[in-house]
Coordinates of N, CA, C and O in Angstrom, one line a residue:
X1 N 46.3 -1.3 11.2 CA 46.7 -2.7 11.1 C 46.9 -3.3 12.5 O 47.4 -4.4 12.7
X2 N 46.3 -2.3 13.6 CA 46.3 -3.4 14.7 C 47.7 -2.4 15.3 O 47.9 -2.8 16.5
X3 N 48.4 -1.8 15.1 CA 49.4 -0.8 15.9 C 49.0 0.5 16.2 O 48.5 1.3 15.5
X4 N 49.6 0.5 17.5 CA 49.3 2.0 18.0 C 49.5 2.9 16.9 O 50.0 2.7 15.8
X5 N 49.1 4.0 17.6 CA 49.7 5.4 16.7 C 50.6 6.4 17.5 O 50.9 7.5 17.2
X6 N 50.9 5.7 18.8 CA 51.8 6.5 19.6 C 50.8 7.3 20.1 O 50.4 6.9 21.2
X7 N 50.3 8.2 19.9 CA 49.6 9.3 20.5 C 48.3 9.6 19.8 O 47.9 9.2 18.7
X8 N 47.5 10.7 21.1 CA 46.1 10.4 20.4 C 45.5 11.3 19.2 O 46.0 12.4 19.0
X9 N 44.4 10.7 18.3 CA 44.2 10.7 17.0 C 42.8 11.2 17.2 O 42.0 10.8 18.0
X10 N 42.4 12.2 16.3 CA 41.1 12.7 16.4 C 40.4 13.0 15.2 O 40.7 14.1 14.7
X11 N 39.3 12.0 14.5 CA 39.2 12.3 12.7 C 38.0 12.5 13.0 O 37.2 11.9 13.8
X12 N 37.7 13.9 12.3 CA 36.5 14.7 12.3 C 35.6 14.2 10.5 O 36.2 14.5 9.5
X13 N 34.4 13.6 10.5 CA 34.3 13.6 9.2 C 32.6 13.9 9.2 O 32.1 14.4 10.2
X14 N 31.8 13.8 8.1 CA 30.2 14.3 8.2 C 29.8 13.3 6.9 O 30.4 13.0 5.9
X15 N 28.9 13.0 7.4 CA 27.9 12.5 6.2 C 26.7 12.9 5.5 O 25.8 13.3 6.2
X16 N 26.6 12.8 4.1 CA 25.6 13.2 3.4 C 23.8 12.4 4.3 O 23.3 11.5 5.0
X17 N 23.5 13.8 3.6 CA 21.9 13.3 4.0 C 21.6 11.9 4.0 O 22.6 11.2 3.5
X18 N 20.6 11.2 4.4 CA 19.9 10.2 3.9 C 18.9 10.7 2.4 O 18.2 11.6 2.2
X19 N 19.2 9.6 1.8 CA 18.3 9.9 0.3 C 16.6 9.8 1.2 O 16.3 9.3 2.3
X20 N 15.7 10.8 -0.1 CA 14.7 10.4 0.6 C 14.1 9.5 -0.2 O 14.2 9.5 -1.4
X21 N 13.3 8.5 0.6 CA 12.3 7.1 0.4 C 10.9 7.7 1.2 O 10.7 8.7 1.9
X22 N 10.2 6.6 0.5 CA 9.0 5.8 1.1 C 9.0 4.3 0.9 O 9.1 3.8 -0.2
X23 N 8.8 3.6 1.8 CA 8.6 2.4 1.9 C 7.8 1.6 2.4 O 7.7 1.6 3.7
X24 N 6.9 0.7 1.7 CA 6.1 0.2 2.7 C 6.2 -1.3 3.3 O 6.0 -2.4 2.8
X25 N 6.7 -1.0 4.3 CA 7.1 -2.2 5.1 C 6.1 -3.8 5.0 O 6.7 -4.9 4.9
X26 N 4.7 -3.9 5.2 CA 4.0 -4.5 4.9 C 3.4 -5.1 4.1 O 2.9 -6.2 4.3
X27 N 3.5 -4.4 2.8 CA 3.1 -5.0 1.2 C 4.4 -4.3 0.2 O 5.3 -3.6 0.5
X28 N 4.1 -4.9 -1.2 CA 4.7 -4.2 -2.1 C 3.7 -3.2 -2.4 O 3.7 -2.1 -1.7
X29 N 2.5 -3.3 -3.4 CA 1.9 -3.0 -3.8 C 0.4 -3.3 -3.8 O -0.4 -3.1 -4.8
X30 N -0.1 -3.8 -2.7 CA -1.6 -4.2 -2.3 C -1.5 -4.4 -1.1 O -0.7 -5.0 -0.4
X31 N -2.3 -4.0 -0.8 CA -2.2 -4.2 0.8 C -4.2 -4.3 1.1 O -4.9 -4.0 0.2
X32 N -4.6 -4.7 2.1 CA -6.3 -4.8 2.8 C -6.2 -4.2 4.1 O -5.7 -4.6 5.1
X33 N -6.9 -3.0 4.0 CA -7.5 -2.2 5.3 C -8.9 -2.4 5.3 O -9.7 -2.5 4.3
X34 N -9.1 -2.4 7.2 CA -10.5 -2.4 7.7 C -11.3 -1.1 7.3 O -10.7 -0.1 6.8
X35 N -12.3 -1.1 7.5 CA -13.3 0.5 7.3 C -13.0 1.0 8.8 O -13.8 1.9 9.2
X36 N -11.8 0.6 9.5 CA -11.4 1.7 10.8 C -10.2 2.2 10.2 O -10.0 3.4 10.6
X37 N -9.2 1.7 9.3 CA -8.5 2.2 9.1 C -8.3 3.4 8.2 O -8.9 3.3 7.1
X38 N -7.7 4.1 8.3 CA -7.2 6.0 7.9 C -6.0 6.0 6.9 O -5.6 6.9 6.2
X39 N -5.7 4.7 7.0 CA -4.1 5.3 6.0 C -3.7 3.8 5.5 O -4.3 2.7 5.5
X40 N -2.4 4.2 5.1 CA -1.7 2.7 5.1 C 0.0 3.1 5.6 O 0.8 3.9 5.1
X41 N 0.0 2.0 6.6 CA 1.5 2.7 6.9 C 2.9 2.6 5.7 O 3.0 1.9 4.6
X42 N 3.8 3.6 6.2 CA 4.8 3.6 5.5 C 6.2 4.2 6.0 O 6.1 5.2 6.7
X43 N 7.5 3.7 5.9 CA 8.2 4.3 6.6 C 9.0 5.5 5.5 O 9.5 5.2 4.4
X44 N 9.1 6.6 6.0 CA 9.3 8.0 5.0 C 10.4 8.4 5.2 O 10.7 8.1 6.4
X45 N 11.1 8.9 4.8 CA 12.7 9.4 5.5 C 12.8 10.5 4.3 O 12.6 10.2 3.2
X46 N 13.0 11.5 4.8 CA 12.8 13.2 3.9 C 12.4 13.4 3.1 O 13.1 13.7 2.1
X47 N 11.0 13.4 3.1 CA 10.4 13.9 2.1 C 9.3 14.9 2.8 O 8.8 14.9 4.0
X48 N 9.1 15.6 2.0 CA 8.3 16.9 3.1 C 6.4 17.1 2.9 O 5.3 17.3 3.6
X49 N 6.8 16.8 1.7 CA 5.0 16.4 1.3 C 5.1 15.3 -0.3 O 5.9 15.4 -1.2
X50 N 3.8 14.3 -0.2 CA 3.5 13.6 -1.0 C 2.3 13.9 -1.6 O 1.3 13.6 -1.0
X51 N 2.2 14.2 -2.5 CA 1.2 14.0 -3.6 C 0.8 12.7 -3.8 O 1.5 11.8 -4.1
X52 N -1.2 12.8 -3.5 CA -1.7 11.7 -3.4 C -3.0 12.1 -4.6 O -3.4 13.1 -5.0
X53 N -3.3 10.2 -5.1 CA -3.9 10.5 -6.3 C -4.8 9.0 -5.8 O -4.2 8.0 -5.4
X54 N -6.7 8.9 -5.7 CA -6.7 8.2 -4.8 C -8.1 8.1 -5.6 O -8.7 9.2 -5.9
X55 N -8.7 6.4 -6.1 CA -9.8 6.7 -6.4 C -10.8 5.3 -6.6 O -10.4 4.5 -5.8
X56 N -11.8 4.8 -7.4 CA -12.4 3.1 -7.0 C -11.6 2.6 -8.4 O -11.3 3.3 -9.4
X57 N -11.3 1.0 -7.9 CA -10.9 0.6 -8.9 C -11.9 -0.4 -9.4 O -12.3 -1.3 -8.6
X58 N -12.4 -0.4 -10.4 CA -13.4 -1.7 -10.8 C -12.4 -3.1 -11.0 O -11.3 -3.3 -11.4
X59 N -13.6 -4.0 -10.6 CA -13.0 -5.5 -10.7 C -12.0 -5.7 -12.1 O -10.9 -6.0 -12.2
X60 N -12.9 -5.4 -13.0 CA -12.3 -5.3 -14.4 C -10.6 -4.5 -14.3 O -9.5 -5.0 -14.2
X61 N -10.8 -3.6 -14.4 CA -9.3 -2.8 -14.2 C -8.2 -3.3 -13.1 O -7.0 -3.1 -12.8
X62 N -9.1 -3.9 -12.6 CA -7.5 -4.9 -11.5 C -7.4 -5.8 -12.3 O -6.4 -6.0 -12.9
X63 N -8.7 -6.9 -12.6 CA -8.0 -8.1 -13.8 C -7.1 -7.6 -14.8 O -6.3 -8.4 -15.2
X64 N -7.0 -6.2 -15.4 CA -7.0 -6.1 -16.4 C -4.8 -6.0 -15.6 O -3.9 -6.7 -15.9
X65 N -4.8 -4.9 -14.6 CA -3.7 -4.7 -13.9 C -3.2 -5.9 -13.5 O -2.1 -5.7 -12.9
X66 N -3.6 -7.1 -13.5 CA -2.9 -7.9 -12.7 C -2.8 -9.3 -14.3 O -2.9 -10.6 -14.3
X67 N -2.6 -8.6 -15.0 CA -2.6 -9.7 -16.6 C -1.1 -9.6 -17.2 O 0.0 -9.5 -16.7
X68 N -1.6 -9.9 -18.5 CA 0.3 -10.1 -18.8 C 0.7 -8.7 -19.5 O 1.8 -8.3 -20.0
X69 N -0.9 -8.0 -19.5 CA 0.6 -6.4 -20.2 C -0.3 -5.3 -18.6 O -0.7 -4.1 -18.8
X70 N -0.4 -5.9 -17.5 CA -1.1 -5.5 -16.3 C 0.4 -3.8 -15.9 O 0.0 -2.8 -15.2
X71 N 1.6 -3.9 -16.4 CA 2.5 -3.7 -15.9 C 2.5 -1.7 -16.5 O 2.9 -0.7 -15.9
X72 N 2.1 -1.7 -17.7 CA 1.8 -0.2 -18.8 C 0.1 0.1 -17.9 O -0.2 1.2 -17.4
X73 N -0.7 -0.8 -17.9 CA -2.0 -0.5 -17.8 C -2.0 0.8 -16.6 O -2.2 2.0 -16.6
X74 N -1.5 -0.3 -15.5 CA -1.1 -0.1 -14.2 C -0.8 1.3 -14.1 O -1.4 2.1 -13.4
X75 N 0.5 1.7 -15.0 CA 1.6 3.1 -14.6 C 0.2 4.1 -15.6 O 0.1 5.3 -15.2
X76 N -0.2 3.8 -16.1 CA -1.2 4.5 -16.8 C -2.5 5.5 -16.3 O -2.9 6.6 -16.5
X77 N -2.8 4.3 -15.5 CA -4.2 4.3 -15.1 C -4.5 5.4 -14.1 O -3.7 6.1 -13.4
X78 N -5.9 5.4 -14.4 CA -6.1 7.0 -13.7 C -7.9 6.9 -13.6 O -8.7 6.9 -14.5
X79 N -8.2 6.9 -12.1 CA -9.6 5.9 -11.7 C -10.6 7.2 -11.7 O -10.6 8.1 -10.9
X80 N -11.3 7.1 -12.9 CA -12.5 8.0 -13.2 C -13.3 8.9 -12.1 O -13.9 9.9 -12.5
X81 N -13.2 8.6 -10.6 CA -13.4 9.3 -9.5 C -12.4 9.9 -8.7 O -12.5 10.4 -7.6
X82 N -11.3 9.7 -9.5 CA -10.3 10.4 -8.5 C -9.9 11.6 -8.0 O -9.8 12.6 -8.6
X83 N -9.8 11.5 -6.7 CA -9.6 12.5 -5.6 C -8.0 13.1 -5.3 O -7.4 12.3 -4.6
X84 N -7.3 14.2 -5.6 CA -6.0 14.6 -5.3 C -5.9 15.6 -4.3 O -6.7 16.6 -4.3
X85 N -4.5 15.3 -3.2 CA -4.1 16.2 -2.3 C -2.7 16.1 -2.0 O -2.0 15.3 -2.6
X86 N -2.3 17.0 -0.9 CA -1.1 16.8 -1.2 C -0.6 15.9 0.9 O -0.4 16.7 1.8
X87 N -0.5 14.9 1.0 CA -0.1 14.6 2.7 C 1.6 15.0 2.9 O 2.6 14.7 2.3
X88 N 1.1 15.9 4.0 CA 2.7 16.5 4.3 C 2.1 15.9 6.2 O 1.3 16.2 7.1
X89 N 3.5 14.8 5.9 CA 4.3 14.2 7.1 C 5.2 15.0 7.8 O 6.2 15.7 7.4
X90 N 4.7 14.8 9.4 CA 5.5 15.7 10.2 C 6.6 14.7 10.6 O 6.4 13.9 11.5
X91 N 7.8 14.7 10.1 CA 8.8 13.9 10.5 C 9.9 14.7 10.6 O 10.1 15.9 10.1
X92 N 11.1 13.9 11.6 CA 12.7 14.8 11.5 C 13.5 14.0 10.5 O 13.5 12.8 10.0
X93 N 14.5 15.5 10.2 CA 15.2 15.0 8.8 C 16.3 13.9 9.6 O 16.8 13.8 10.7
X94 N 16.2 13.3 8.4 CA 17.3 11.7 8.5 C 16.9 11.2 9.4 O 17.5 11.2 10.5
X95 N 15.7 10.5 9.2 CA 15.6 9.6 10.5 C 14.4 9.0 9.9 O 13.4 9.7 9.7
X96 N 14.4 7.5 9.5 CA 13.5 6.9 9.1 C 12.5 6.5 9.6 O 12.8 5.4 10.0
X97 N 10.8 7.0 9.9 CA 9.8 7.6 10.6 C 8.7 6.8 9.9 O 8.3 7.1 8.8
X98 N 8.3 5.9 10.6 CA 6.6 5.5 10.4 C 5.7 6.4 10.5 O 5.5 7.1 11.5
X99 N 5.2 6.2 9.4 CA 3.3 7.2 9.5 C 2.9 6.6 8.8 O 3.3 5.6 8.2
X100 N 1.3 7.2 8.9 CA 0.3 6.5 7.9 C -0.4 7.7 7.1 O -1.1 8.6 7.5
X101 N 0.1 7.3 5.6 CA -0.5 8.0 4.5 C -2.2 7.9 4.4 O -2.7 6.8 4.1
X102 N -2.9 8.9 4.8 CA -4.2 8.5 4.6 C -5.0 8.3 3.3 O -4.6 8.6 2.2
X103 N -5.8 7.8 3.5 CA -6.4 7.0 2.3 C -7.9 8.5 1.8 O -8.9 8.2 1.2
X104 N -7.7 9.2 2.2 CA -8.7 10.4 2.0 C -8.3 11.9 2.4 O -7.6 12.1 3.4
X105 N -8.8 13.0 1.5 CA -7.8 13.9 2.0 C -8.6 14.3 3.5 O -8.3 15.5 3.7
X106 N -9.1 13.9 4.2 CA -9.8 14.9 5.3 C -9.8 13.6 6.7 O -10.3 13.6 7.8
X107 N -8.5 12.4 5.8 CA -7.9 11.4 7.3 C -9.2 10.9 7.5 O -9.8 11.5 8.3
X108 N -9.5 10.2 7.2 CA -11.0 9.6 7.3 C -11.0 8.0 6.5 O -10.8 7.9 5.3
X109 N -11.2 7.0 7.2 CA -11.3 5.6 6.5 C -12.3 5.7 5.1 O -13.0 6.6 4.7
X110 N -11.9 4.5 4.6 CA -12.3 4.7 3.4 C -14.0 3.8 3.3 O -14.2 3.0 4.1
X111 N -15.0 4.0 2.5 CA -16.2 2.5 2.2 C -15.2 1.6 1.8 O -14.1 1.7 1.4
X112 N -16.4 0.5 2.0 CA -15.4 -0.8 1.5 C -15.4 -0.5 0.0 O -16.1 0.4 -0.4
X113 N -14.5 -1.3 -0.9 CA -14.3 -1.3 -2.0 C -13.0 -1.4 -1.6 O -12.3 -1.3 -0.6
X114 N -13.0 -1.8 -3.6 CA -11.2 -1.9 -4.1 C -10.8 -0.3 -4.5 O -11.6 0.6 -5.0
X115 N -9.8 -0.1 -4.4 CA -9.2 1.3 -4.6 C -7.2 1.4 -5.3 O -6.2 0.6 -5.2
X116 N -7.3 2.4 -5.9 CA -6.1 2.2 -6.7 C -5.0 4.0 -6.2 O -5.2 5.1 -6.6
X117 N -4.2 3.6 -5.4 CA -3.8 4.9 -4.9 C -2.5 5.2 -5.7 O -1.7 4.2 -5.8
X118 N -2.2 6.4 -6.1 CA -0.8 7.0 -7.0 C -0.1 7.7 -5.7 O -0.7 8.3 -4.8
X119 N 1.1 7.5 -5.6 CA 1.6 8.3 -5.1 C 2.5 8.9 -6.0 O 3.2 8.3 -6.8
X120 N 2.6 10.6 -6.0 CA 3.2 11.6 -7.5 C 4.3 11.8 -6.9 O 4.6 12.8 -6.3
X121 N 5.2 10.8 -7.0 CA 6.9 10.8 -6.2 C 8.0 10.8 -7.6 O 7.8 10.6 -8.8
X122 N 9.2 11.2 -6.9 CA 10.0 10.6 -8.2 C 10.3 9.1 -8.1 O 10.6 8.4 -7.1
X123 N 10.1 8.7 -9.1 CA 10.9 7.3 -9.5 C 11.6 6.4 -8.4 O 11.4 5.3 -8.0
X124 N 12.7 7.5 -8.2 CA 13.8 6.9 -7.2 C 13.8 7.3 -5.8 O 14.9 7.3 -5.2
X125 N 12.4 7.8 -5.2 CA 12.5 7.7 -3.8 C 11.9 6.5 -3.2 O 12.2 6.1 -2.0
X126 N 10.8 5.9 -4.3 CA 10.3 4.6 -3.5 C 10.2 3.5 -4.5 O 10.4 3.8 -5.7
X127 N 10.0 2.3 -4.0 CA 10.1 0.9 -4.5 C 9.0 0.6 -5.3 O 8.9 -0.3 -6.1
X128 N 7.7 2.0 -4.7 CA 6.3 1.7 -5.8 C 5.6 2.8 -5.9 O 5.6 3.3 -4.8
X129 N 5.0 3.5 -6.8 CA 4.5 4.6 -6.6 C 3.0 4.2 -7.0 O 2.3 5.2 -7.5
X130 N 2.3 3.0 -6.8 CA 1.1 2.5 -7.0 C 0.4 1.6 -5.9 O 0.9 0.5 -5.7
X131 N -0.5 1.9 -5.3 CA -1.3 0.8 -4.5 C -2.5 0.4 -4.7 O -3.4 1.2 -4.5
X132 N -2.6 -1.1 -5.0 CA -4.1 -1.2 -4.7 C -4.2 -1.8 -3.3 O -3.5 -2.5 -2.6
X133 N -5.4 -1.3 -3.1 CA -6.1 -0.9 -1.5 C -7.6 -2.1 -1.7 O -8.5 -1.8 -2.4
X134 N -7.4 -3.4 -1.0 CA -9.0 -3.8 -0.7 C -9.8 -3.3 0.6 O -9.6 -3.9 1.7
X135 N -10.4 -2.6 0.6 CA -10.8 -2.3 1.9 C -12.3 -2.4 2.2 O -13.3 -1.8 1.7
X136 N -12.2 -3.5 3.5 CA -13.9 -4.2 3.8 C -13.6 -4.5 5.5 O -12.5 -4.5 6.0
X137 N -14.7 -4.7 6.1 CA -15.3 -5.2 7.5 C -15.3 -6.4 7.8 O -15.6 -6.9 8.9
X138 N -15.0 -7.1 6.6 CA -14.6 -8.5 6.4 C -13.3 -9.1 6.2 O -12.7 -8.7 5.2
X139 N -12.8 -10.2 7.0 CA -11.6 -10.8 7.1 C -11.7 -12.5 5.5 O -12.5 -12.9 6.4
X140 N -11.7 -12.8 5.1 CA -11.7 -13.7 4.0 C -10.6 -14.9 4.6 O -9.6 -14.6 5.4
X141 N -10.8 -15.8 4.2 CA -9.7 -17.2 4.2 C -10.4 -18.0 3.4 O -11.5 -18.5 3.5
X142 N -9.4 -18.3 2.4 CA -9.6 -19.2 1.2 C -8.7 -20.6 1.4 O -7.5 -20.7 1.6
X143 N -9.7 -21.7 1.2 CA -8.7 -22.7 1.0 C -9.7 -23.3 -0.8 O -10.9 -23.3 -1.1
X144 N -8.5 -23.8 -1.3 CA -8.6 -24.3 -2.6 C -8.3 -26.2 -2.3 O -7.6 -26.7 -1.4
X145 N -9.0 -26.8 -3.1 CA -8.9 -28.5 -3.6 C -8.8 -28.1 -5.3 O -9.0 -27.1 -5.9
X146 N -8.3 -29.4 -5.6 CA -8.7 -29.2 -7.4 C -10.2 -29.3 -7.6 O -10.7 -28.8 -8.7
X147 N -10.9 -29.7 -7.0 CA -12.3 -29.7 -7.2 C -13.2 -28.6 -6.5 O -14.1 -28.1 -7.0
X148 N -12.7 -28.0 -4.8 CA -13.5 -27.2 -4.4 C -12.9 -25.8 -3.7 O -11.8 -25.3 -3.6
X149 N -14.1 -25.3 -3.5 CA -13.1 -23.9 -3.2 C -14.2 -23.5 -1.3 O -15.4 -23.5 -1.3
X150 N -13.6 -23.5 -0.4 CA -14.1 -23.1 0.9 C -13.8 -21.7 1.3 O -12.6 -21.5 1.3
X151 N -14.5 -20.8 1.6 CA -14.4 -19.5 2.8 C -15.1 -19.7 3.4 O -16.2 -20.2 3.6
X152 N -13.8 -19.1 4.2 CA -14.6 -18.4 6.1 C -14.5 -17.1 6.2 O -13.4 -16.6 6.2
X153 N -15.2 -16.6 6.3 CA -15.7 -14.7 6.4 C -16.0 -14.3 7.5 O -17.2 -14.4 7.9
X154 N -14.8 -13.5 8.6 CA -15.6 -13.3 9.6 C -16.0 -11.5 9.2 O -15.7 -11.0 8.1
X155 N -16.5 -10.9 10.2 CA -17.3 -9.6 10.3 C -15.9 -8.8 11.6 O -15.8 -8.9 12.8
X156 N -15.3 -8.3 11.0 CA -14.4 -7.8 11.7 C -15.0 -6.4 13.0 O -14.4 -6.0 13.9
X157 N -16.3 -6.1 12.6 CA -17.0 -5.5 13.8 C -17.2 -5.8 14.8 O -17.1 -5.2 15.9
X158 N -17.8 -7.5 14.4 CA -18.1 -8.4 15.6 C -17.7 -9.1 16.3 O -17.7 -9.6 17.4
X159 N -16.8 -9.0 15.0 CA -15.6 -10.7 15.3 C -16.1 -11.9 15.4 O -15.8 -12.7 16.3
X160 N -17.1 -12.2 14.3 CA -18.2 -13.7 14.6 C -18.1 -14.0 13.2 O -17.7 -13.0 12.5
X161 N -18.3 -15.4 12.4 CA -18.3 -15.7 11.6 C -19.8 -14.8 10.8 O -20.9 -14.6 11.2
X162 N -19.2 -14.5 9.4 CA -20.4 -13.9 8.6 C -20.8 -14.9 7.7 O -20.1 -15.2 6.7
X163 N -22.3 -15.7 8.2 CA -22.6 -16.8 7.3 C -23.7 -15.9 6.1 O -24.5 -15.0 6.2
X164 N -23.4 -16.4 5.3 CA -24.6 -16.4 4.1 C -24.6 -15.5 3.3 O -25.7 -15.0 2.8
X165 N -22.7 -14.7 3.0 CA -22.7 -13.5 2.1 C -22.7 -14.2 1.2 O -22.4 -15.4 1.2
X166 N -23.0 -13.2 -0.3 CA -22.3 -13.9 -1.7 C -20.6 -13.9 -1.7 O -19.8 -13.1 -1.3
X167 N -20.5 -15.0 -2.2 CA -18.9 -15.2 -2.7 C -18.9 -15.7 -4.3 O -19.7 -16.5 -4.9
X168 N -17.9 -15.1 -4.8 CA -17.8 -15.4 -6.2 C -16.3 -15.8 -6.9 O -15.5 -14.8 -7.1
X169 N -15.9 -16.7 -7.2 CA -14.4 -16.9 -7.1 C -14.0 -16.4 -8.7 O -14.9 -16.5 -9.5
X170 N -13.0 -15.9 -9.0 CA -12.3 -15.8 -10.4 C -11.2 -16.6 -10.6 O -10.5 -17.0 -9.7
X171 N -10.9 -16.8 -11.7 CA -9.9 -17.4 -12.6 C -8.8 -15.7 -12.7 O -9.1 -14.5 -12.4
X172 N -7.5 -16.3 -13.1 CA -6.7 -15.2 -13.2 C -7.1 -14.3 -14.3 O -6.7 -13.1 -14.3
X173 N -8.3 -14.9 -15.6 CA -8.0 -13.5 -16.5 C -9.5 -13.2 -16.5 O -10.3 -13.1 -17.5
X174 N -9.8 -13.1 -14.5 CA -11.4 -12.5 -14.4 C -12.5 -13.3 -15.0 O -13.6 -12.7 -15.1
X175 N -12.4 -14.5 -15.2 CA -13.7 -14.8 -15.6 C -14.3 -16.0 -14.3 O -13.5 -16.9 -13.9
X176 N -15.1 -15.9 -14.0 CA -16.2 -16.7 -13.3 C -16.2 -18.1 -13.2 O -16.8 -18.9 -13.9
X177 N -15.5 -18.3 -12.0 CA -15.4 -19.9 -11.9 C -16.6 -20.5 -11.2 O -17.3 -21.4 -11.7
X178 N -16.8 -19.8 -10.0 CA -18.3 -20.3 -9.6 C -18.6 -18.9 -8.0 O -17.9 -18.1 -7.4
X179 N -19.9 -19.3 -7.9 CA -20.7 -18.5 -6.8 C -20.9 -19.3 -6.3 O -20.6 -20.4 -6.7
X180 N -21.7 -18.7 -4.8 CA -22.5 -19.4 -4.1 C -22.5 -18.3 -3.0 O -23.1 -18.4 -1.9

């Protein structure tokens, strides 16, 4: 309360572990890597290896994930090419440590495509144990009007605007608003 104690005082005490997490600082659950990138970061605090479950997602199966029962589909789903391993992170205990979970077992960028990654964690070490991954050479910027829809696509190789790819816009429940 703000008074001495007369003489000196010495409290010895210890604390429990840190729980272990994964967290991804950057997205919840979607995130867009270049075809340079190897992983997707995440910050990990004791856990010793992760079980990875990693494979293409079709356009369909993300509309289908991203709908109004998208939330069962999602915890379900299991991408007909999928690839399993296990990434064991070299980190020290209790100490919350950036790495990047790779997107392949052999640390290697991914082709472009959409992709749907499991991480086989318990429940309660991270905030998501699901990612979808878009990954292209291309950067996208959308602006919408009620009447029109504009992209600019650059070529992240070149860093130059990419004129004259196909673009195809969707409605939320996947269906085809327009091309060009």
């Amino acid at each position: 309360w703000g008074s001495a104690l007369g003489q000196p005082y010495t409290l010895h005490f210890r604390t429990a572990s840190l729980d272990p997490s994964i967290q991804f600082p950057y997205n919840i659950d979607t995130t867009f890597l270049t075809t340079q990138d190897n992983g997707v970061l995440a910050q990990v605090t004791n856990i010793s290896s992760i079980p990875l479950t990693i494979g293409s997602l079709p356009l369909s199966d993300l509309v289908t994930m991203l709908g109004n029962n998208g939330y069962d589909f999602r915890h379900s789903y299991h991408p007909s090419d999928a690839e399993s391993w296990t990434f064991q992170p070299d980190i020290p205990s209790n100490r919350s440590t950036t790495v990047t979970i790779p997107v392949s077992p052999d640390g290697q960028p991914r082709s472009p495509g959409l992709y749907f990654m499991r991480l086989n964690i318990p429940s309660d070490v991270g905030y998501t144990d699901t990612l979808l991954l878009a990954i292209s050479h291309y950067q996208t910027t959308l602006k919408l009007s009620p009447t029109e829809a504009f992209v600019w696509a650059v070529d992240l190789n070149t860093n130059t605007p990419a004129a004259g790819l196909p673009v195809s816009v969707y409605d939320e429940s996947g269906n085809l608003l327009t091309s060009g």
